[in-house]
Short mmCIF file of C-alpha atoms in Angstrom, two decimals:
data_model
loop_
_atom_site.label_atom_id
_atom_site.label_comp_id
_atom_site.label_asym_id
_atom_site.label_seq_id
_atom_site.Cartn_x
_atom_site.Cartn_y
_atom_site.Cartn_z
CA MET A 1 0.09 0.00 -0.15
CA LEU A 2 3.01 2.34 1.11
CA TYR A 3 4.76 1.31 -2.10
CA SER A 4 1.77 2.18 -4.36
CA GLN A 5 1.13 5.59 -2.73
CA LEU A 6 4.86 6.63 -3.19
CA LEU A 7 4.88 5.37 -6.79
CA GLY A 8 1.73 7.57 -7.20
CA ILE A 9 3.44 10.56 -5.75
CA ILE A 10 6.43 9.89 -8.05
CA LEU A 11 4.31 9.69 -11.15
CA LEU A 12 2.34 12.77 -10.14
CA VAL A 13 5.48 14.81 -9.69
CA THR A 14 7.15 13.45 -12.90
CA SER A 15 3.96 14.23 -15.07
CA SER A 16 3.62 17.64 -13.50
CA TYR A 17 7.27 18.56 -14.72
CA ALA A 18 6.78 17.06 -18.30
CA LEU A 19 5.45 19.54 -20.76
CA TYR A 20 4.98 17.07 -23.66
CA ASP A 21 3.94 13.58 -23.31
CA SER A 22 4.79 10.63 -25.53
CA SER A 23 1.67 11.09 -27.47
CA SER A 24 2.67 14.54 -28.56
CA ASP A 25 4.09 15.22 -31.90
CA VAL A 26 6.85 17.34 -30.12
CA VAL A 27 9.84 14.97 -30.03
CA GLU A 28 11.65 14.91 -26.63
CA LEU A 29 15.19 15.54 -27.25
CA THR A 30 18.03 14.63 -24.70
CA PRO A 31 21.77 14.96 -24.98
CA SER A 32 21.86 10.95 -25.73
CA ASN A 33 19.76 11.43 -28.76
CA PHE A 34 20.35 15.12 -30.00
CA GLU A 35 23.31 14.38 -32.18
CA ARG A 36 21.83 11.58 -33.91
CA LEU A 37 18.37 13.01 -34.70
CA VAL A 38 19.28 16.72 -34.99
CA THR A 39 22.81 17.71 -35.69
CA LYS A 40 23.92 14.80 -37.75
CA SER A 41 20.74 14.36 -39.58
CA ASN A 42 19.54 15.65 -42.86
CA GLU A 43 16.05 17.03 -41.14
CA LEU A 44 15.22 20.73 -40.26
CA TRP A 45 14.26 21.12 -36.73
CA ILE A 46 12.65 23.70 -34.48
CA VAL A 47 13.93 23.17 -30.98
CA GLU A 48 12.58 24.60 -27.86
CA PHE A 49 14.92 24.59 -24.62
CA PHE A 50 12.48 24.64 -21.75
CA ALA A 51 12.14 24.62 -18.11
CA PRO A 52 9.13 22.58 -16.76
CA TRP A 53 8.58 25.36 -13.88
CA CYS A 54 8.79 28.26 -16.50
CA GLY A 55 5.48 30.13 -16.89
CA HIS A 56 6.08 31.18 -20.53
CA CYS A 57 7.15 27.55 -21.57
CA LYS A 58 3.76 26.37 -20.27
CA ASN A 59 1.80 28.99 -21.95
CA LEU A 60 3.70 27.99 -25.14
CA VAL A 61 2.56 24.41 -25.11
CA PRO A 62 -0.70 24.42 -26.90
CA GLU A 63 0.76 26.64 -29.73
CA TYR A 64 3.80 24.51 -29.99
CA GLN A 65 2.00 21.39 -30.24
CA LYS A 66 -0.20 22.80 -32.90
CA ALA A 67 2.80 23.76 -34.82
CA ALA A 68 4.00 20.14 -34.52
CA ARG A 69 1.01 18.63 -35.87
CA ALA A 70 0.85 21.01 -38.67
CA LEU A 71 4.61 20.53 -39.53
CA LYS A 72 4.29 16.65 -39.44
CA GLY A 73 6.29 15.19 -42.33
CA ILE A 74 7.77 18.78 -43.29
CA VAL A 75 9.82 19.84 -40.60
CA LYS A 76 10.75 18.24 -37.13
CA VAL A 77 9.58 19.87 -33.88
CA GLY A 78 11.35 18.88 -30.64
CA ALA A 79 11.92 20.08 -27.14
CA VAL A 80 14.80 19.78 -24.74
CA ASP A 81 14.41 20.03 -20.87
CA ALA A 82 16.99 22.54 -20.41
CA ASP A 83 16.54 22.54 -16.69
CA GLN A 84 17.35 18.93 -16.45
CA TYR A 85 20.32 18.96 -18.89
CA LYS A 86 21.78 22.52 -17.88
CA GLU A 87 25.23 21.69 -19.25
CA PHE A 88 23.94 20.53 -22.52
CA ALA A 89 21.75 23.63 -23.20
CA GLN A 90 24.62 25.94 -22.40
CA LYS A 91 26.44 24.63 -25.23
CA TYR A 92 23.70 26.36 -27.22
CA GLY A 93 23.93 29.53 -25.34
CA VAL A 94 20.53 28.98 -23.47
CA THR A 95 20.41 31.30 -20.36
CA GLY A 96 16.71 31.99 -20.39
CA PHE A 97 13.35 30.11 -21.04
CA PRO A 98 12.05 29.46 -23.45
CA THR A 99 14.81 29.62 -25.91
CA ILE A 100 13.97 28.31 -29.49
CA LYS A 101 16.29 27.73 -32.34
CA VAL A 102 15.96 26.47 -35.82
CA PHE A 103 18.46 23.64 -36.66
CA SER A 104 19.78 22.63 -40.08
CA GLY A 105 22.40 19.93 -39.23
CA SER A 106 25.00 21.55 -37.05
CA LYS A 107 24.11 25.06 -37.98
CA HIS A 108 21.48 26.83 -35.83
CA ASN A 109 19.79 30.12 -35.83
CA PRO A 110 17.65 31.84 -33.23
CA TYR A 111 14.00 31.78 -33.99
CA GLN A 112 12.76 35.29 -34.42
CA GLY A 113 9.00 35.59 -34.55
CA GLN A 114 6.06 35.52 -32.46
CA ARG A 115 5.15 32.53 -30.16
CA THR A 116 2.22 31.26 -32.12
CA ALA A 117 1.62 27.95 -34.20
CA GLU A 118 1.27 30.44 -37.54
CA ALA A 119 4.57 31.94 -36.68
CA PHE A 120 6.34 28.88 -36.09
CA VAL A 121 4.91 27.32 -39.33
CA ASP A 122 6.09 30.28 -41.29
CA ALA A 123 9.61 30.20 -40.01
CA ALA A 124 9.74 26.43 -40.58
CA LEU A 125 8.74 26.85 -44.32
CA LYS A 126 10.98 29.67 -44.76
CA ALA A 127 14.04 27.49 -43.59
CA ALA A 128 12.80 24.64 -45.65
CA LYS A 129 12.73 26.88 -48.75
CA GLU A 130 16.15 28.17 -47.87
CA LYS A 131 17.60 24.81 -47.47
CA ALA A 132 16.16 23.63 -50.72
CA TYR A 133 17.70 26.69 -52.85
CA GLU A 134 20.93 26.18 -50.90
CA ASN A 135 20.94 22.42 -52.12
CA LEU A 136 20.35 23.89 -55.60
CA GLY A 137 23.39 26.10 -55.18
CA LYS A 138 21.20 29.30 -55.16
CA LYS A 139 19.97 31.84 -52.74
CA SER A 140 16.17 31.99 -51.79
CA GLY A 141 15.40 35.82 -51.99
CA GLY A 142 19.01 36.61 -51.03
CA SER A 143 18.61 35.29 -47.44
CA SER A 144 19.69 31.62 -47.26
CA SER A 145 23.26 32.42 -47.54
CA ASP A 146 23.29 35.73 -46.13
CA LYS A 147 21.66 34.63 -42.86
CA SER A 148 24.80 32.73 -42.03
CA ASP A 149 26.89 35.72 -42.06
CA VAL A 150 25.03 37.25 -39.14
CA VAL A 151 26.77 35.79 -35.86
CA GLU A 152 24.58 34.67 -33.04
CA LEU A 153 25.85 36.18 -29.85
CA THR A 154 24.95 35.20 -26.29
CA ASP A 155 25.84 36.19 -22.78
CA SER A 156 28.48 33.21 -22.76
CA ASN A 157 30.22 34.19 -26.00
CA PHE A 158 29.90 37.83 -26.19
CA LYS A 159 33.33 38.68 -24.41
CA GLU A 160 35.12 36.13 -26.50
CA LEU A 161 33.90 37.11 -30.01
CA VAL A 162 33.26 40.84 -29.67
CA LEU A 163 35.27 42.37 -26.73
CA ASP A 164 38.34 40.21 -26.87
CA SER A 165 38.63 40.26 -30.73
CA ASP A 166 40.47 42.72 -33.06
CA ASP A 167 37.36 42.78 -35.26
CA MET A 168 35.04 45.70 -35.82
CA TRP A 169 31.40 44.75 -35.04
CA LEU A 170 27.80 46.04 -35.38
CA VAL A 171 25.60 44.27 -32.87
CA GLU A 172 21.82 44.27 -32.99
CA PHE A 173 19.91 43.65 -29.85
CA PHE A 174 16.40 42.24 -30.79
CA ALA A 175 13.23 40.66 -29.39
CA PRO A 176 11.74 37.72 -31.27
CA TRP A 177 8.30 39.09 -31.20
CA CYS A 178 9.41 42.83 -32.40
CA GLY A 179 7.98 43.71 -35.65
CA HIS A 180 10.68 46.12 -36.44
CA CYS A 181 13.29 43.64 -35.59
CA LYS A 182 11.65 41.49 -38.19
CA ASN A 183 11.53 44.22 -40.88
CA LEU A 184 15.34 44.66 -40.25
CA GLU A 185 16.20 40.99 -40.43
CA PRO A 186 16.73 40.98 -44.20
CA HIS A 187 18.52 43.96 -44.44
CA TRP A 188 20.84 43.10 -41.61
CA ALA A 189 21.58 39.83 -43.18
CA LYS A 190 22.43 41.46 -46.58
CA ALA A 191 24.49 44.00 -45.04
CA ALA A 192 26.42 41.04 -43.10
CA THR A 193 27.36 39.59 -46.49
CA GLU A 194 28.39 42.80 -48.16
CA LEU A 195 30.59 43.85 -45.17
CA LYS A 196 32.35 40.38 -44.90
CA GLY A 197 36.01 40.81 -44.07
CA LYS A 198 35.49 44.40 -42.92
CA VAL A 199 32.81 44.60 -40.21
CA LYS A 200 31.14 41.74 -38.58
CA LEU A 201 27.51 41.94 -37.80
CA GLY A 202 26.04 39.94 -34.80
CA ALA A 203 22.67 39.54 -33.29
CA VAL A 204 21.61 39.02 -29.63
CA ASP A 205 18.35 37.91 -28.51
CA ALA A 206 17.80 40.55 -25.61
CA THR A 207 14.88 38.55 -24.16
CA VAL A 208 17.09 35.67 -23.63
CA HIS A 209 20.68 37.18 -23.07
CA GLN A 210 19.64 39.82 -20.48
CA VAL A 211 23.05 40.19 -18.99
CA MET A 212 24.50 41.91 -22.29
CA ALA A 213 21.15 43.63 -22.78
CA SER A 214 21.44 45.10 -19.29
CA ARG A 215 24.99 46.14 -19.68
CA TYR A 216 24.34 47.89 -22.80
CA GLN A 217 21.04 49.47 -21.46
CA VAL A 218 19.02 47.92 -24.04
CA GLN A 219 15.41 49.53 -23.55
CA GLY A 220 13.84 49.26 -26.97
CA TYR A 221 14.24 46.90 -29.98
CA PRO A 222 16.17 46.77 -32.13
CA THR A 223 18.99 48.38 -30.26
CA ILE A 224 22.15 48.58 -32.58
CA LYS A 225 25.70 49.15 -31.15
CA PHE A 226 29.20 49.73 -32.81
CA PHE A 227 32.20 48.17 -31.26
CA PRO A 228 35.54 49.51 -32.67
CA SER A 229 38.44 47.40 -33.77
CA GLY A 230 41.09 46.18 -31.32
CA LYS A 231 40.66 44.77 -27.58
CA LYS A 232 37.47 46.56 -26.19
CA SER A 233 36.37 47.44 -22.80
CA SER A 234 32.54 46.96 -21.87
CA ASP A 235 32.02 50.73 -22.24
CA SER A 236 33.55 51.21 -25.70
CA ALA A 237 30.27 50.75 -27.35
CA GLU A 238 28.89 53.41 -29.59
CA ASP A 239 25.17 53.99 -30.51
CA TYR A 240 24.33 53.20 -34.40
CA SER A 241 23.00 56.45 -35.84
CA GLY A 242 22.26 55.02 -39.52
CA GLY A 243 19.06 53.92 -41.34
CA ARG A 244 17.62 50.57 -41.46
CA THR A 245 18.17 49.54 -44.98
CA SER A 246 21.04 47.36 -46.09
CA SER A 247 22.68 50.21 -48.15
CA ASP A 248 22.18 52.65 -44.85
CA ILE A 249 23.91 49.89 -42.84
CA VAL A 250 26.67 49.32 -45.17
CA ALA A 251 27.50 52.79 -45.83
CA TRP A 252 27.57 53.77 -42.11
CA ALA A 253 29.72 50.67 -41.26
CA LEU A 254 32.13 51.63 -44.05
CA GLY A 255 32.55 54.93 -42.88
CA LYS A 256 33.54 53.72 -39.45
CA PHE A 257 35.75 51.05 -41.08
CA ALA A 258 37.56 53.81 -42.90
CA GLU A 259 38.10 55.73 -39.73
CA ASN A 260 39.41 52.88 -37.70
CA VAL A 261 41.36 50.66 -40.29
CA PRO A 262 45.10 51.21 -40.03
CA ALA A 263 47.05 52.41 -43.04
CA PRO A 264 48.73 49.40 -45.11
CA GLU A 265 52.29 48.69 -45.05
CA ILE A 266 54.32 49.45 -48.13
CA VAL A 267 56.12 46.06 -48.48
CA GLN A 268 59.31 45.31 -50.38
CA VAL A 269 59.19 42.08 -52.50
CA VAL A 270 62.16 40.16 -51.49
CA ASP A 271 60.49 36.56 -51.24
CA ALA A 272 57.57 34.82 -52.83
CA GLU A 273 55.46 35.35 -49.45
CA ALA A 274 55.55 39.13 -49.92
CA LEU A 275 53.65 38.94 -53.32
CA LYS A 276 51.59 36.12 -51.98
CA ALA A 277 50.15 38.25 -49.16
CA CYS A 278 49.61 41.17 -51.55
CA SER A 279 47.78 38.89 -53.98
CA GLU A 280 45.34 37.53 -51.38
CA LYS A 281 43.91 41.23 -51.22
CA PRO A 282 41.25 42.39 -53.60
CA LEU A 283 43.73 44.27 -55.66
CA CYS A 284 47.57 44.54 -55.33
CA VAL A 285 49.55 47.80 -56.10
CA VAL A 286 52.90 46.92 -57.57
CA SER A 287 55.61 49.70 -57.90
CA VAL A 288 59.02 49.09 -59.21
CA LEU A 289 61.33 51.82 -58.17
CA PRO A 290 64.65 52.85 -59.84
CA HIS A 291 67.75 50.98 -58.92
CA ILE A 292 69.38 52.62 -55.75
CA LEU A 293 72.46 53.64 -57.91
CA ASP A 294 69.98 55.87 -60.06
CA CYS A 295 68.01 57.21 -57.36
CA ASP A 296 69.60 57.45 -53.83
CA ALA A 297 68.17 56.88 -50.45
CA ALA A 298 66.33 60.23 -50.25
CA CYS A 299 64.89 59.75 -53.61
CA ARG A 300 63.56 56.30 -52.93
CA ASN A 301 62.04 57.25 -49.53
CA ASP A 302 60.26 60.21 -51.36
CA TYR A 303 58.52 57.55 -53.59
CA ILE A 304 57.88 55.33 -50.68
CA SER A 305 56.25 58.21 -48.96
CA VAL A 306 54.08 58.95 -51.87
CA LEU A 307 53.02 55.36 -51.86
CA ALA A 308 52.22 55.48 -48.08
CA ARG A 309 50.02 58.52 -48.44
CA LEU A 310 48.08 56.96 -51.06
CA GLY A 311 47.86 53.68 -49.23
CA ASP A 312 46.38 55.74 -46.30
CA LYS A 313 43.99 57.37 -48.63
CA TYR A 314 42.60 54.21 -50.10
CA LYS A 315 43.02 52.02 -46.98
CA ALA A 316 39.14 51.28 -46.82
CA LYS A 317 39.70 49.44 -50.08
CA MET A 318 42.01 46.93 -48.26
CA TRP A 319 44.32 46.62 -51.15
CA GLY A 320 47.77 45.48 -50.75
CA TRP A 321 50.86 47.59 -51.61
CA VAL A 322 54.38 46.07 -52.59
CA TRP A 323 57.49 47.55 -54.33
CA SER A 324 60.56 46.15 -55.84
CA GLU A 325 63.83 47.49 -57.21
CA ALA A 326 64.31 47.77 -60.85
CA GLY A 327 65.92 44.55 -62.17
CA ALA A 328 65.60 42.82 -58.87
CA GLN A 329 62.18 40.78 -59.90
CA PRO A 330 62.35 40.27 -63.54
CA ALA A 331 59.78 37.80 -63.71
CA LEU A 332 57.31 40.20 -61.95
CA GLU A 333 58.05 43.17 -64.26
CA GLU A 334 57.60 40.83 -67.48
CA ALA A 335 54.26 39.46 -66.22
CA LEU A 336 53.01 42.92 -65.59
CA GLU A 337 54.81 44.80 -68.46
CA LEU A 338 56.62 47.09 -65.91
CA GLY A 339 59.92 49.04 -66.91
CA GLY A 340 59.23 49.16 -70.86
CA PHE A 341 59.03 53.15 -70.41
CA GLY A 342 61.73 53.45 -67.51
CA TYR A 343 61.36 53.75 -63.90
CA PRO A 344 59.46 54.12 -61.59
CA ALA A 345 56.52 52.08 -62.75
CA MET A 346 53.25 50.91 -61.58
CA ALA A 347 50.66 48.24 -62.35
CA VAL A 348 47.59 47.01 -60.20
CA VAL A 349 46.86 43.45 -60.33
CA ASN A 350 43.76 41.39 -59.52
CA ALA A 351 45.50 37.93 -58.76
CA LYS A 352 42.13 36.02 -58.76
CA LYS A 353 41.07 37.20 -62.09
CA LEU A 354 44.75 37.23 -63.39
CA LYS A 355 44.38 40.77 -64.82
CA PHE A 356 46.29 43.95 -64.37
CA SER A 357 46.19 47.64 -65.38
CA THR A 358 49.33 49.69 -65.95
CA LEU A 359 50.02 53.37 -64.82
CA ARG A 360 50.49 55.27 -67.99
CA GLY A 361 50.66 58.70 -66.55
CA SER A 362 52.97 60.37 -64.12
CA PHE A 363 54.35 58.43 -61.23
CA SER A 364 53.58 61.41 -58.93
CA GLU A 365 50.94 61.64 -56.04
CA SER A 366 48.31 63.23 -58.33
CA GLY A 367 49.02 60.92 -61.33
CA ILE A 368 48.53 57.74 -59.15
CA ASN A 369 45.50 59.10 -57.40
CA GLU A 370 43.91 59.77 -60.52
CA PHE A 371 44.95 56.21 -61.93
CA LEU A 372 43.77 54.39 -58.71
CA ARG A 373 40.39 56.66 -58.57
CA ASP A 374 39.60 55.44 -61.98
CA LEU A 375 40.26 51.63 -61.11
CA SER A 376 38.00 52.22 -58.03
CA PHE A 377 35.23 53.26 -60.32
CA GLY A 378 35.81 50.21 -62.77
CA ARG A 379 37.45 52.33 -65.38
CA GLY A 380 40.72 51.81 -67.05
CA GLN A 381 42.09 49.39 -69.28
CA THR A 382 43.18 45.79 -68.29
CA ALA A 383 45.28 42.98 -69.54
CA PRO A 384 45.76 39.37 -68.64
CA VAL A 385 48.91 38.51 -66.66
CA LYS A 386 51.67 37.01 -69.01
CA GLY A 387 51.93 33.36 -68.44
CA ALA A 388 48.46 33.03 -66.98
CA GLU A 389 49.74 32.94 -63.40
CA MET A 390 51.37 34.94 -60.72
CA PRO A 391 55.04 35.26 -61.59
CA SER A 392 57.99 33.42 -59.52
CA ILE A 393 59.67 35.58 -57.07
CA GLN A 394 63.53 35.44 -56.56
CA THR A 395 64.68 35.85 -52.94
CA THR A 396 66.86 38.78 -52.51
CA GLU A 397 68.08 40.97 -49.52
CA PRO A 398 65.90 43.86 -48.26
CA TRP A 399 67.16 47.20 -48.79
CA ASP A 400 69.20 48.58 -45.83
CA GLY A 401 67.76 52.16 -46.12
CA LYS A 402 71.22 53.54 -47.14
CA ASP A 403 72.66 54.98 -50.46
CA GLY A 404 74.00 52.51 -53.16
CA GLU A 405 77.84 52.03 -53.53
CA LEU A 406 79.52 51.32 -56.62
CA PRO A 407 81.50 47.94 -56.68
CA PRO A 408 85.32 48.66 -55.79
CA GLU A 409 87.32 49.09 -59.04
CA GLU A 410 90.09 46.12 -59.50
CA ASP A 411 93.61 47.05 -59.32
CA ILE A 412 95.54 46.20 -62.76
CA ASP A 413 99.07 44.93 -62.53
CA LEU A 414 101.02 46.24 -65.48
CA SER A 415 104.39 45.15 -64.23
CA ASP A 416 104.58 42.07 -66.47
CA VAL A 417 103.47 43.87 -69.55
CA ASP A 418 106.16 44.71 -72.06
CA LEU A 419 105.30 47.92 -74.03
CA GLU A 420 107.37 49.10 -76.81
CA LYS A 421 108.00 52.89 -76.91
CA ASP A 422 106.09 53.15 -80.13
CA GLU A 423 103.22 51.28 -78.62
CA LEU A 424 102.82 54.23 -76.11
#
């Protein structure tokens, strides 16, 4: 009798903490089955991380179950007891309940929508469409690939990814139910793709990750903060003051990027690594300066100073800048048709397309600026790199910063030479 009463109490307690029973279309997920069913499967999933005692989670149950029934055979719907499996839930940045994510294999994104069956269905069908287009190698309305460029930020990863990084960041603090946030989402995703390699874009669900939201005094949605490059303190954030279209976001971010990005180094090509590093940039500006015997240290430094000033002017373009001494890299000069009209000479090469354009005007600050300005607007004639590959580079000694010296003349011993008087 006592045993049966105790069992009844245990069952009562267990059932009171189980939000979804075995007859529900919501799949119970645990650390032991999550990898097999979700992250290593080809299925799309909507996954709720819940706590059985959470009032919002309990209110969500009927809508979530309705969505699971509607999506049966289309998108899987699951739930994880994040209170029971705390350490597992933390791997996915769960610090509040309910936290809902859309999984496509190991990739996952925060669910951004209302907590209704219709909204869950809409999000699931959108994710399914994106995945289908991704399988075709295409973009679905420009969003399937773009979305992955927005970094999901949480209370647990914010310091490592944003504050401790050297990268520049724009961070959106959003609420899943916020209409303005949903309107911003496609623009934010598109801007993230256009700014890749320059400014990173992140998103924080401020209703879940309240530590970060509180730290940055988020009181409305969306709130956008800018974090400059380099190691950052918690108070280094700046309010975003631009518009809400992708072009507005990109223009504002590029302005900040131009202010903060350091000027490029003007590197002498003394080995293959120097040219390789330059070739990995969008464009590589190659100058060939006169031999040190034809242009002394002061003369050469004047040319390098001109290149440095122009490098700073165009630094937001993220171009590479290198120089070589005339005759030191013959393969480079031949491939880019440099030196045919004397030195100094310049060419700008796109290593990915193996095309280059040669400076035909004056090698002066104004002449080079006009040449580079035309290139930045897509003007100017181009030619294919000779040999259809980037040239080989000889390893040479770097310039020591000094004037050149002529080699010493050899002493000629005439003592053994018999010269007749009439030969003199």
